[in-house]
Amino acid sequence: MLTKNIKNTEYMLPLPTYDIIKTAYANKGFTYFEGTTPYNLNLWGIRKQYGEIDLFDDLLGVSYLDESGQPRLYAHHATVDPGKYYLITKTGNHNGTFILAPGQYRGCWKTGNHGSSRYLALVQKPNYTGFKGWRDSILNGIIDRNLKTDGTFYTDVKGLNMHRSNTSYQSLVGRYSSGCQVRQCYGCHSIMMDIISKALHYFSNSFSYTLFEEEDVFPTSNTTTRGNNSTQKIRKWPEDFIKIHN
């Protein structure tokens, strides 16, 4: 039985199936966790290729086999990009706001308390330095994917967590992400943490995360564009199509 906890809207990505996600892992050469032990979780995100700044138009999900060996998949509205506040008002770091690059990050998170309200979430392990990404210090409201001066990714991010917004259903990202992977819905985060708690009955407190681009999971879904304009030529990083959501 396949379970999905998301409503499809005009700006959202298509919904993946268990097999689609598993195939995406294989195509990228990433490790997909299954085996005979239940709750061997695959935590993943999908970045909408032509999304819009400050909207929760990406996906965060989990797929695994339950106690009966049946595939389960939950997908939630989310953002994998920083919010408008950190792209136009202030940066989250003196080198610029962090934008996580696609990839598989093994053993990056554990359960812990997030933010000033100290609620339970997945938090970056203190000694984990495997996250790679770009930084944006321009404050022009556009996601500028800048590398280090030597042309390599930044790997200095700290506190890159998987958490939620602080309301039942936040409409805009705003300050809720300066690079974290953030679910839009309070209740969806609770579902995720319930699954995490079950996994901890079988596995240690260490979780991997895989971030995909839309085209990695849906290779034919190239008609969606930033700003709802399907007439623009498809490009890899069409930054000039990005709009700030007012």
Coordinates of N, CA and C in Angstrom, one line a residue:
M1 N 0.8 -1.2 0.0 CA 0.0 0.0 0.0 C 0.9 1.2 0.0
L2 N 0.5 2.2 -0.8 CA 1.3 3.4 -1.0 C 0.5 4.6 -0.3
T3 N 1.1 5.3 0.6 CA 0.5 6.4 1.3 C 1.1 7.7 0.9
K4 N 0.3 8.7 0.6 CA 0.9 10.0 0.3 C 0.1 11.0 1.1
N5 N 0.7 12.0 1.7 CA 0.1 13.0 2.5 C 0.3 14.4 1.8
I6 N -0.2 14.6 0.7 CA -0.1 15.9 0.0 C -1.2 16.1 -1.0
K7 N -1.6 17.4 -1.1 CA -2.6 17.7 -2.1 C -1.9 18.4 -3.3
N8 N -2.2 17.9 -4.5 CA -1.5 18.5 -5.7 C -2.2 19.9 -6.0
T9 N -1.4 20.9 -6.2 CA -1.9 22.2 -6.6 C -1.2 22.6 -7.9
E10 N -1.6 23.8 -8.4 CA -1.1 24.2 -9.7 C 0.4 24.5 -9.7
Y11 N 0.9 24.8 -8.6 CA 2.3 25.1 -8.5 C 3.2 24.0 -8.0
M12 N 2.6 22.9 -7.6 CA 3.3 21.8 -7.0 C 3.9 20.9 -8.0
L13 N 4.9 20.2 -7.6 CA 5.5 19.1 -8.4 C 4.5 17.9 -8.5
P14 N 4.7 17.1 -9.5 CA 4.0 15.8 -9.5 C 4.3 15.0 -8.3
L15 N 3.4 14.1 -8.0 CA 3.7 13.2 -6.8 C 4.4 11.9 -7.3
P16 N 5.6 11.7 -6.6 CA 6.3 10.5 -7.0 C 5.6 9.2 -6.4
T17 N 5.9 8.1 -6.9 CA 5.6 6.8 -6.3 C 6.8 6.2 -5.7
Y18 N 6.6 5.2 -4.9 CA 7.7 4.5 -4.3 C 8.7 4.0 -5.3
D19 N 8.2 3.4 -6.4 CA 9.2 3.0 -7.5 C 9.9 4.1 -8.2
I20 N 9.2 5.2 -8.4 CA 9.8 6.3 -9.1 C 11.0 6.9 -8.2
I21 N 10.8 7.0 -6.9 CA 11.8 7.5 -6.0 C 13.0 6.5 -6.0
K22 N 12.7 5.2 -5.9 CA 13.7 4.2 -5.9 C 14.5 4.2 -7.2
T23 N 13.9 4.4 -8.3 CA 14.6 4.5 -9.6 C 15.5 5.7 -9.7
A24 N 15.0 6.8 -9.1 CA 15.8 8.0 -9.1 C 17.1 7.8 -8.3
Y25 N 17.0 7.2 -7.2 CA 18.2 6.8 -6.4 C 19.2 6.0 -7.3
A26 N 18.7 5.0 -7.9 CA 19.5 4.1 -8.7 C 20.2 4.9 -9.9
N27 N 19.4 5.7 -10.5 CA 19.9 6.5 -11.7 C 21.0 7.4 -11.3
K28 N 21.0 7.9 -10.1 CA 22.1 8.8 -9.6 C 23.2 8.1 -8.9
G29 N 23.1 6.8 -8.8 CA 24.1 6.0 -8.1 C 24.1 6.2 -6.6
F30 N 22.9 6.6 -6.0 CA 22.8 6.8 -4.6 C 22.4 5.4 -3.9
T31 N 22.7 5.3 -2.7 CA 22.2 4.1 -1.9 C 20.8 4.3 -1.5
Y32 N 20.0 3.3 -1.8 CA 18.6 3.2 -1.4 C 18.4 2.2 -0.3
F33 N 17.9 2.5 0.8 CA 17.9 1.6 2.0 C 16.6 0.8 2.0
E34 N 16.7 -0.5 2.0 CA 15.6 -1.4 2.1 C 15.9 -2.5 3.1
G35 N 16.3 -3.7 2.6 CA 16.6 -4.8 3.5 C 15.4 -5.4 4.2
T36 N 15.6 -6.3 5.1 CA 14.6 -7.0 5.8 C 14.1 -6.3 7.1
T37 N 14.8 -5.3 7.6 CA 14.4 -4.6 8.8 C 13.5 -3.4 8.4
P38 N 12.3 -3.3 9.0 CA 11.4 -2.2 8.7 C 12.0 -0.9 9.1
Y39 N 11.4 0.1 8.5 CA 11.7 1.5 8.9 C 13.2 1.9 8.6
N40 N 13.7 1.3 7.6 CA 15.1 1.7 7.1 C 14.8 2.9 6.2
L41 N 14.8 4.1 6.7 CA 14.2 5.2 6.1 C 15.1 5.8 5.0
N42 N 14.4 6.2 3.9 CA 15.0 7.0 2.8 C 14.4 8.4 2.9
L43 N 15.1 9.4 3.4 CA 14.6 10.7 3.5 C 15.1 11.5 2.3
W44 N 14.2 12.2 1.6 CA 14.6 12.8 0.4 C 13.8 14.2 0.2
G45 N 14.4 15.0 -0.7 CA 13.7 16.2 -1.1 C 13.8 16.3 -2.6
I46 N 12.9 17.1 -3.2 CA 12.9 17.3 -4.6 C 12.7 18.8 -4.8
R47 N 13.7 19.4 -5.5 CA 13.7 20.9 -5.7 C 13.0 21.1 -7.1
K48 N 11.9 21.9 -7.0 CA 11.2 22.3 -8.2 C 12.1 23.1 -9.1
Q49 N 12.3 22.7 -10.3 CA 13.2 23.3 -11.2 C 12.8 24.7 -11.6
Y50 N 11.6 25.0 -11.7 CA 11.1 26.3 -12.0 C 10.1 26.8 -10.9
G51 N 10.5 26.7 -9.7 CA 9.7 27.2 -8.6 C 9.7 28.7 -8.4
E52 N 9.2 29.1 -7.4 CA 9.1 30.6 -7.1 C 9.6 30.8 -5.7
I53 N 10.4 31.9 -5.6 CA 11.0 32.2 -4.3 C 9.9 32.5 -3.3
D54 N 10.0 31.9 -2.1 CA 9.2 32.1 -0.9 C 7.9 31.3 -0.9
L55 N 7.8 30.4 -1.9 CA 6.7 29.4 -1.8 C 7.2 28.1 -1.4
F56 N 6.3 27.3 -0.7 CA 6.6 25.9 -0.4 C 6.3 25.1 -1.5
D57 N 7.0 25.2 -2.6 CA 6.7 24.5 -3.8 C 7.6 23.3 -4.2
D58 N 8.5 23.0 -3.2 CA 9.3 21.8 -3.3 C 8.6 20.6 -2.5
L59 N 9.3 19.5 -2.5 CA 8.8 18.3 -1.8 C 9.8 17.8 -0.8
L60 N 9.4 17.4 0.4 CA 10.2 16.6 1.3 C 9.4 15.3 1.5
G61 N 10.1 14.2 1.5 CA 9.4 13.0 1.6 C 10.2 11.9 2.3
V62 N 9.6 10.8 2.6 CA 10.2 9.6 3.2 C 9.6 8.4 2.5
S63 N 10.4 7.4 2.2 CA 9.9 6.1 1.7 C 10.7 5.0 2.4
Y64 N 9.9 3.9 2.7 CA 10.5 2.8 3.5 C 9.5 1.6 3.4
L65 N 10.0 0.5 3.9 CA 9.1 -0.7 4.1 C 8.6 -0.8 5.5
D66 N 7.3 -1.1 5.7 CA 6.8 -1.1 7.0 C 7.0 -2.5 7.6
E67 N 6.4 -2.8 8.8 CA 6.5 -4.0 9.5 C 6.1 -5.2 8.7
S68 N 5.2 -5.0 7.7 CA 4.7 -6.1 6.9 C 5.5 -6.2 5.6
G69 N 6.5 -5.4 5.4 CA 7.3 -5.4 4.2 C 6.6 -4.7 3.0
Q70 N 5.6 -3.9 3.4 CA 4.9 -3.1 2.3 C 5.5 -1.7 2.2
P71 N 5.6 -1.2 0.9 CA 6.2 0.1 0.7 C 5.3 1.2 1.2
R72 N 5.9 2.2 1.8 CA 5.2 3.4 2.3 C 6.0 4.6 1.7
L73 N 5.2 5.6 1.4 CA 5.8 6.9 0.9 C 4.9 8.0 1.4
Y74 N 5.5 9.0 2.1 CA 4.9 10.2 2.4 C 5.6 11.4 1.8
A75 N 4.8 12.3 1.2 CA 5.4 13.5 0.5 C 4.7 14.7 1.0
H76 N 5.4 15.8 1.3 CA 4.8 17.0 1.9 C 5.3 18.3 1.2
H77 N 4.4 19.2 1.2 CA 4.8 20.6 0.8 C 6.0 21.1 1.6
A78 N 6.9 21.7 1.0 CA 8.1 22.1 1.7 C 8.9 23.1 0.9
T79 N 10.0 23.6 1.5 CA 11.0 24.3 0.7 C 12.4 23.7 1.0
V80 N 13.2 23.6 0.0 CA 14.6 23.2 0.1 C 15.5 24.4 -0.2
D81 N 14.9 25.6 -0.3 CA 15.7 26.8 -0.6 C 15.4 27.8 0.5
P82 N 16.3 28.8 0.7 CA 16.1 29.8 1.7 C 14.9 30.7 1.3
G83 N 14.3 31.3 2.3 CA 13.2 32.2 2.1 C 13.6 33.6 1.6
K84 N 12.6 34.4 1.2 CA 12.8 35.7 0.7 C 13.6 36.6 1.7
Y85 N 13.3 36.5 2.9 CA 14.0 37.3 3.9 C 15.5 37.2 3.8
Y86 N 16.0 36.0 3.6 CA 17.4 35.8 3.5 C 18.0 36.0 2.1
L87 N 17.1 36.4 1.2 CA 17.6 36.7 -0.2 C 17.4 38.1 -0.5
I88 N 16.8 38.9 0.4 CA 16.6 40.3 0.1 C 16.9 41.3 1.3
T89 N 16.8 40.7 2.5 CA 17.0 41.5 3.7 C 18.3 41.4 4.4
K90 N 18.6 40.1 4.7 CA 19.9 39.8 5.3 C 20.4 38.4 5.0
T91 N 21.7 38.2 5.0 CA 22.2 36.9 4.7 C 22.3 36.1 6.0
G92 N 22.3 34.8 5.9 CA 22.4 34.0 7.1 C 23.9 33.7 7.5
N93 N 24.8 34.3 6.8 CA 26.2 34.1 7.0 C 27.0 35.2 6.3
H94 N 28.2 35.5 6.8 CA 28.9 36.6 6.2 C 29.3 36.3 4.8
N95 N 29.4 35.0 4.4 CA 29.7 34.7 3.0 C 28.5 34.6 2.2
G96 N 27.3 34.7 2.8 CA 26.0 34.6 2.1 C 25.2 33.5 2.6
T97 N 23.9 33.5 2.2 CA 23.0 32.5 2.6 C 23.3 31.2 1.9
F98 N 23.2 30.1 2.6 CA 23.5 28.7 2.0 C 22.4 28.2 1.2
I99 N 22.7 27.6 0.0 CA 21.7 26.9 -0.8 C 22.3 25.5 -1.0
L100 N 21.6 24.5 -0.5 CA 22.1 23.1 -0.5 C 22.1 22.6 -1.9
A101 N 23.2 22.0 -2.3 CA 23.3 21.4 -3.7 C 22.7 20.0 -3.7
P102 N 22.2 19.5 -4.8 CA 21.7 18.2 -4.9 C 22.8 17.2 -4.5
G103 N 22.4 16.1 -3.9 CA 23.4 15.0 -3.6 C 22.8 14.2 -2.5
Q104 N 23.6 13.1 -2.1 CA 23.2 12.3 -1.0 C 24.2 12.5 0.1
Y105 N 23.6 12.8 1.3 CA 24.4 13.2 2.5 C 24.2 12.1 3.6
R106 N 25.1 11.2 3.7 CA 25.0 10.0 4.5 C 25.3 10.4 6.0
G107 N 24.4 10.0 6.8 CA 24.5 10.2 8.3 C 24.7 11.6 8.7
C108 N 23.9 12.5 8.1 CA 24.0 13.9 8.3 C 23.2 14.4 9.5
W109 N 22.1 13.7 9.8 CA 21.2 14.2 10.8 C 21.0 13.2 12.0
K110 N 20.5 13.8 13.1 CA 20.1 13.0 14.2 C 18.9 13.8 14.8
T111 N 18.1 13.1 15.7 CA 17.0 13.9 16.3 C 17.6 14.8 17.3
G112 N 16.9 16.0 17.5 CA 17.4 17.0 18.4 C 16.4 18.2 18.4
N113 N 16.7 19.1 19.2 CA 15.8 20.3 19.4 C 16.2 21.4 18.4
H114 N 15.2 21.9 17.8 CA 15.4 23.0 16.8 C 14.9 24.3 17.2
G115 N 15.7 25.4 17.0 CA 15.3 26.7 17.2 C 15.1 27.1 18.6
S116 N 14.6 28.3 18.8 CA 14.4 28.9 20.2 C 13.2 28.2 20.9
S117 N 12.3 27.6 20.1 CA 11.2 26.9 20.8 C 11.5 25.4 21.1
R118 N 12.7 25.0 20.6 CA 13.3 23.7 21.0 C 12.4 22.5 20.8
Y119 N 11.7 22.5 19.7 CA 10.9 21.3 19.4 C 11.7 20.3 18.7
L120 N 11.2 19.0 18.7 CA 12.0 17.9 18.1 C 12.0 18.0 16.6
A121 N 13.1 17.8 16.0 CA 13.3 17.8 14.6 C 14.5 17.0 14.3
L122 N 14.9 17.0 13.0 CA 16.2 16.4 12.6 C 17.2 17.5 12.5
V123 N 18.3 17.4 13.2 CA 19.3 18.4 13.3 C 20.7 17.9 12.8
Q124 N 21.5 18.8 12.2 CA 22.8 18.5 11.7 C 23.7 18.0 12.8
K125 N 24.3 16.9 12.6 CA 25.3 16.4 13.6 C 26.4 17.4 13.8
P126 N 26.8 17.6 15.1 CA 27.8 18.6 15.4 C 29.1 18.5 14.5
N127 N 29.5 17.3 14.3 CA 30.8 17.1 13.5 C 30.6 16.8 12.1
Y128 N 29.4 16.9 11.6 CA 29.1 16.6 10.2 C 29.5 17.8 9.3
T129 N 30.4 17.6 8.3 CA 30.8 18.6 7.4 C 30.6 18.2 5.9
G130 N 29.7 17.3 5.7 CA 29.5 16.8 4.3 C 28.5 17.6 3.5
F131 N 27.7 18.5 4.1 CA 26.8 19.3 3.2 C 27.6 20.2 2.3
K132 N 27.2 20.2 1.0 CA 27.9 21.1 0.1 C 26.8 22.0 -0.6
G133 N 27.2 23.2 -0.9 CA 26.2 24.0 -1.6 C 26.9 25.4 -2.0
W134 N 26.0 26.2 -2.5 CA 26.3 27.5 -2.9 C 26.1 28.5 -1.8
R135 N 26.6 29.8 -1.9 CA 26.2 30.9 -1.0 C 25.8 32.1 -1.8
D136 N 24.9 32.8 -1.3 CA 24.3 34.0 -2.0 C 24.4 35.2 -1.0
S137 N 25.2 36.2 -1.4 CA 25.4 37.4 -0.5 C 24.9 38.7 -1.2
I138 N 24.2 38.5 -2.3 CA 23.9 39.7 -3.2 C 22.7 40.5 -2.7
L139 N 21.8 39.8 -2.0 CA 20.5 40.4 -1.5 C 19.7 41.1 -2.6
N140 N 19.6 40.4 -3.7 CA 18.8 41.0 -4.9 C 17.5 40.2 -5.1
G141 N 17.2 39.3 -4.2 CA 15.9 38.6 -4.3 C 16.0 37.4 -5.3
I142 N 17.1 37.1 -5.8 CA 17.3 36.0 -6.7 C 18.3 35.0 -6.1
I143 N 18.1 33.8 -6.3 CA 19.0 32.7 -5.8 C 20.2 32.7 -6.7
D144 N 21.3 33.3 -6.2 CA 22.6 33.3 -7.0 C 23.4 32.2 -6.4
R145 N 23.8 31.3 -7.3 CA 24.5 30.1 -6.8 C 26.0 30.3 -7.0
N146 N 26.6 31.0 -6.0 CA 28.0 31.3 -6.0 C 28.8 30.3 -5.3
L147 N 29.9 29.9 -6.0 CA 30.9 29.0 -5.4 C 32.0 29.7 -4.7
K148 N 32.9 29.0 -4.0 CA 34.0 29.6 -3.4 C 34.9 30.2 -4.5
T149 N 35.9 31.0 -4.1 CA 36.8 31.6 -5.1 C 37.6 30.6 -5.9
D150 N 37.8 29.4 -5.3 CA 38.6 28.4 -6.0 C 37.7 27.5 -6.8
G151 N 36.4 27.9 -6.9 CA 35.5 27.1 -7.8 C 34.9 25.9 -7.2
T152 N 35.0 25.7 -5.9 CA 34.5 24.6 -5.2 C 33.2 25.0 -4.4
F153 N 32.5 24.0 -4.0 CA 31.3 24.2 -3.1 C 31.7 24.7 -1.7
Y154 N 30.8 25.4 -1.1 CA 31.0 25.7 0.3 C 30.6 24.5 1.1
T155 N 31.3 24.2 2.2 CA 31.0 23.0 3.0 C 31.0 23.5 4.5
D156 N 30.9 24.8 4.8 CA 31.0 25.3 6.1 C 29.7 25.5 6.8
V157 N 28.6 25.0 6.3 CA 27.3 25.3 6.9 C 27.2 24.6 8.2
K158 N 26.5 25.2 9.2 CA 26.2 24.6 10.5 C 24.7 24.8 10.7
G159 N 24.1 23.9 11.4 CA 22.7 24.0 11.8 C 21.7 23.9 10.6
L160 N 22.1 23.1 9.6 CA 21.2 22.8 8.5 C 20.3 21.7 8.9
N161 N 19.1 22.0 9.3 CA 18.2 21.0 9.9 C 17.0 20.7 9.0
M162 N 16.3 19.7 9.3 CA 15.0 19.4 8.7 C 13.9 19.7 9.8
H163 N 13.1 20.7 9.5 CA 12.1 21.1 10.5 C 10.9 21.6 9.9
R164 N 10.1 22.4 10.6 CA 8.8 22.9 10.1 C 8.7 24.4 10.2
S165 N 7.6 24.9 9.7 CA 7.3 26.3 10.0 C 6.6 26.3 11.4
N166 N 6.3 27.4 12.0 CA 5.8 27.5 13.3 C 4.3 27.7 13.4
T167 N 3.6 27.5 12.3 CA 2.2 27.6 12.3 C 1.6 26.4 11.8
S168 N 0.3 26.2 11.8 CA -0.4 25.0 11.3 C -0.2 24.9 9.8
Y169 N -0.2 26.0 9.1 CA 0.0 26.0 7.7 C 0.5 27.3 7.2
Q170 N 1.8 27.5 7.2 CA 2.4 28.8 6.8 C 2.3 29.0 5.3
S171 N 1.9 30.1 4.8 CA 1.7 30.3 3.4 C 3.1 30.7 2.7
L172 N 3.9 31.4 3.3 CA 5.2 31.8 2.7 C 6.4 31.4 3.6
V173 N 7.5 31.2 2.9 CA 8.7 30.7 3.7 C 9.2 31.8 4.6
G174 N 9.4 33.0 4.1 CA 9.9 34.1 4.9 C 11.2 33.8 5.6
R175 N 11.2 33.9 7.0 CA 12.4 33.6 7.8 C 12.5 32.2 8.2
Y176 N 11.6 31.3 7.8 CA 11.6 29.9 8.3 C 12.8 29.1 7.7
S177 N 13.4 29.6 6.6 CA 14.6 28.9 6.1 C 15.7 29.8 5.7
S178 N 16.8 29.6 6.3 CA 18.1 30.3 5.8 C 19.0 29.2 5.2
G179 N 18.4 28.2 4.7 CA 19.1 27.1 4.1 C 18.6 25.7 4.5
C180 N 17.8 25.6 5.6 CA 17.2 24.4 6.1 C 16.2 23.8 5.1
Q181 N 15.9 22.5 5.4 CA 14.8 21.8 4.6 C 13.6 21.8 5.5
V182 N 12.5 22.6 5.0 CA 11.4 22.9 5.9 C 10.1 22.5 5.4
R183 N 9.4 21.8 6.2 CA 8.0 21.4 5.8 C 7.0 22.6 6.1
Q184 N 6.1 22.7 5.2 CA 5.1 23.8 5.4 C 4.1 23.6 6.5
C185 N 3.7 22.4 6.7 CA 2.6 22.1 7.6 C 3.1 21.5 8.9
Y186 N 2.6 22.0 10.0 CA 2.9 21.6 11.4 C 2.6 20.1 11.5
G187 N 1.4 19.7 11.0 CA 1.0 18.3 11.2 C 1.8 17.4 10.4
C188 N 2.3 17.8 9.2 CA 3.1 16.9 8.4 C 4.5 16.7 9.1
H189 N 5.0 17.7 9.7 CA 6.2 17.5 10.5 C 6.0 16.4 11.6
S190 N 4.8 16.5 12.2 CA 4.5 15.5 13.3 C 4.5 14.1 12.8
I191 N 3.9 14.0 11.6 CA 3.8 12.6 10.9 C 5.3 12.1 10.7
M192 N 6.1 13.0 10.2 CA 7.5 12.7 9.9 C 8.2 12.2 11.2
M193 N 8.1 13.0 12.3 CA 8.8 12.6 13.5 C 8.2 11.4 14.1
D194 N 6.9 11.1 13.9 CA 6.4 9.8 14.4 C 7.1 8.6 13.7
I195 N 7.3 8.8 12.4 CA 8.0 7.8 11.6 C 9.4 7.6 12.1
I196 N 10.1 8.8 12.3 CA 11.4 8.7 12.9 C 11.5 8.0 14.2
S197 N 10.5 8.2 15.1 CA 10.5 7.5 16.4 C 10.4 6.0 16.2
K198 N 9.6 5.6 15.2 CA 9.5 4.2 15.0 C 10.8 3.6 14.4
A199 N 11.5 4.4 13.6 CA 12.8 3.9 13.0 C 13.8 3.7 14.1
L200 N 13.7 4.5 15.2 CA 14.7 4.5 16.2 C 14.6 3.2 17.1
H201 N 13.5 2.5 16.9 CA 13.3 1.1 17.5 C 14.2 0.1 16.9
Y202 N 14.6 0.4 15.6 CA 15.4 -0.6 14.8 C 16.8 -0.1 14.5
F203 N 17.0 1.2 14.5 CA 18.3 1.7 14.0 C 18.8 2.8 15.0
S204 N 20.1 3.1 14.8 CA 20.7 4.2 15.7 C 20.2 5.5 15.2
N205 N 20.5 6.5 16.0 CA 20.0 7.9 15.8 C 20.9 8.6 14.8
S206 N 20.8 8.1 13.5 CA 21.6 8.7 12.5 C 20.8 8.5 11.2
F207 N 20.6 9.6 10.4 CA 19.7 9.6 9.3 C 20.4 10.3 8.1
S208 N 20.2 9.7 6.9 CA 20.8 10.2 5.7 C 19.7 11.0 4.9
Y209 N 20.2 11.9 4.1 CA 19.2 12.7 3.3 C 19.7 12.8 1.9
T210 N 18.8 12.8 0.9 CA 19.1 12.9 -0.5 C 18.3 14.0 -1.1
L211 N 18.9 14.9 -1.8 CA 18.2 16.0 -2.4 C 18.4 15.8 -3.9
F212 N 17.2 15.8 -4.6 CA 17.1 15.7 -6.0 C 16.7 17.0 -6.7
E213 N 17.1 17.1 -7.9 CA 16.5 18.1 -8.8 C 15.2 17.5 -9.4
E214 N 14.3 18.3 -9.8 CA 13.0 17.8 -10.4 C 13.3 16.9 -11.5
E215 N 14.3 17.2 -12.4 CA 14.5 16.4 -13.6 C 15.1 15.1 -13.3
D216 N 15.7 14.9 -12.1 CA 16.3 13.6 -11.7 C 15.2 12.6 -11.4
V217 N 14.0 13.1 -10.9 CA 12.9 12.3 -10.5 C 11.8 12.2 -11.6
F218 N 11.6 13.3 -12.3 CA 10.6 13.4 -13.3 C 11.3 14.0 -14.6
P219 N 12.0 13.1 -15.3 CA 12.8 13.6 -16.5 C 12.0 14.2 -17.6
T220 N 10.7 13.9 -17.7 CA 9.9 14.4 -18.7 C 9.0 15.6 -18.3
S221 N 9.2 16.0 -17.0 CA 8.3 17.1 -16.5 C 9.0 18.5 -16.7
N222 N 9.3 18.8 -18.0 CA 10.1 20.0 -18.3 C 9.2 21.1 -18.8
T223 N 7.9 21.0 -18.6 CA 7.0 22.1 -19.1 C 6.7 23.1 -18.0
T224 N 7.0 22.8 -16.7 CA 6.8 23.8 -15.6 C 7.9 24.8 -15.7
T225 N 7.6 26.0 -15.4 CA 8.6 27.1 -15.4 C 8.4 28.0 -14.3
R226 N 9.4 28.7 -13.9 CA 9.3 29.7 -12.9 C 8.4 30.8 -13.4
G227 N 7.5 31.3 -12.5 CA 6.6 32.4 -12.8 C 5.5 32.0 -13.7
N228 N 5.2 30.6 -13.7 CA 4.0 30.1 -14.5 C 4.1 30.5 -16.0
N229 N 5.3 30.6 -16.5 CA 5.4 31.0 -17.9 C 6.0 29.8 -18.7
S230 N 5.2 29.1 -19.4 CA 5.6 27.8 -20.0 C 6.2 28.1 -21.4
T231 N 6.3 29.4 -21.8 CA 6.8 29.7 -23.2 C 8.3 29.9 -23.2
Q232 N 8.9 30.1 -22.0 CA 10.4 30.3 -21.9 C 11.2 29.1 -22.3
K233 N 12.4 29.3 -22.8 CA 13.2 28.2 -23.2 C 13.7 27.6 -21.9
I234 N 13.7 26.3 -21.9 CA 14.2 25.5 -20.7 C 15.7 25.6 -20.5
R235 N 16.1 26.0 -19.3 CA 17.6 26.1 -19.1 C 17.8 25.5 -17.7
K236 N 19.1 25.1 -17.4 CA 19.4 24.4 -16.2 C 19.1 25.3 -15.0
W237 N 19.6 26.5 -14.9 CA 19.4 27.3 -13.8 C 18.8 28.7 -14.3
P238 N 17.6 28.7 -14.6 CA 17.0 30.0 -15.2 C 16.8 31.1 -14.2
E239 N 17.8 31.6 -13.6 CA 17.7 32.5 -12.5 C 16.9 33.8 -12.9
D240 N 17.0 34.2 -14.2 CA 16.3 35.4 -14.6 C 14.8 35.2 -14.7
F241 N 14.3 33.9 -14.5 CA 12.9 33.7 -14.5 C 12.3 33.7 -13.1
I242 N 13.2 33.7 -12.1 CA 12.7 33.7 -10.7 C 12.0 35.0 -10.3
K243 N 10.9 34.9 -9.7 CA 10.2 36.0 -9.2 C 10.1 35.9 -7.7
I244 N 10.0 37.1 -7.0 CA 9.8 37.1 -5.6 C 8.2 37.1 -5.4
H245 N 7.8 36.3 -4.6 CA 6.3 36.2 -4.3 C 5.9 37.3 -3.3
N246 N 5.1 38.2 -3.8 CA 4.6 39.3 -2.9 C 3.4 39.0 -2.1

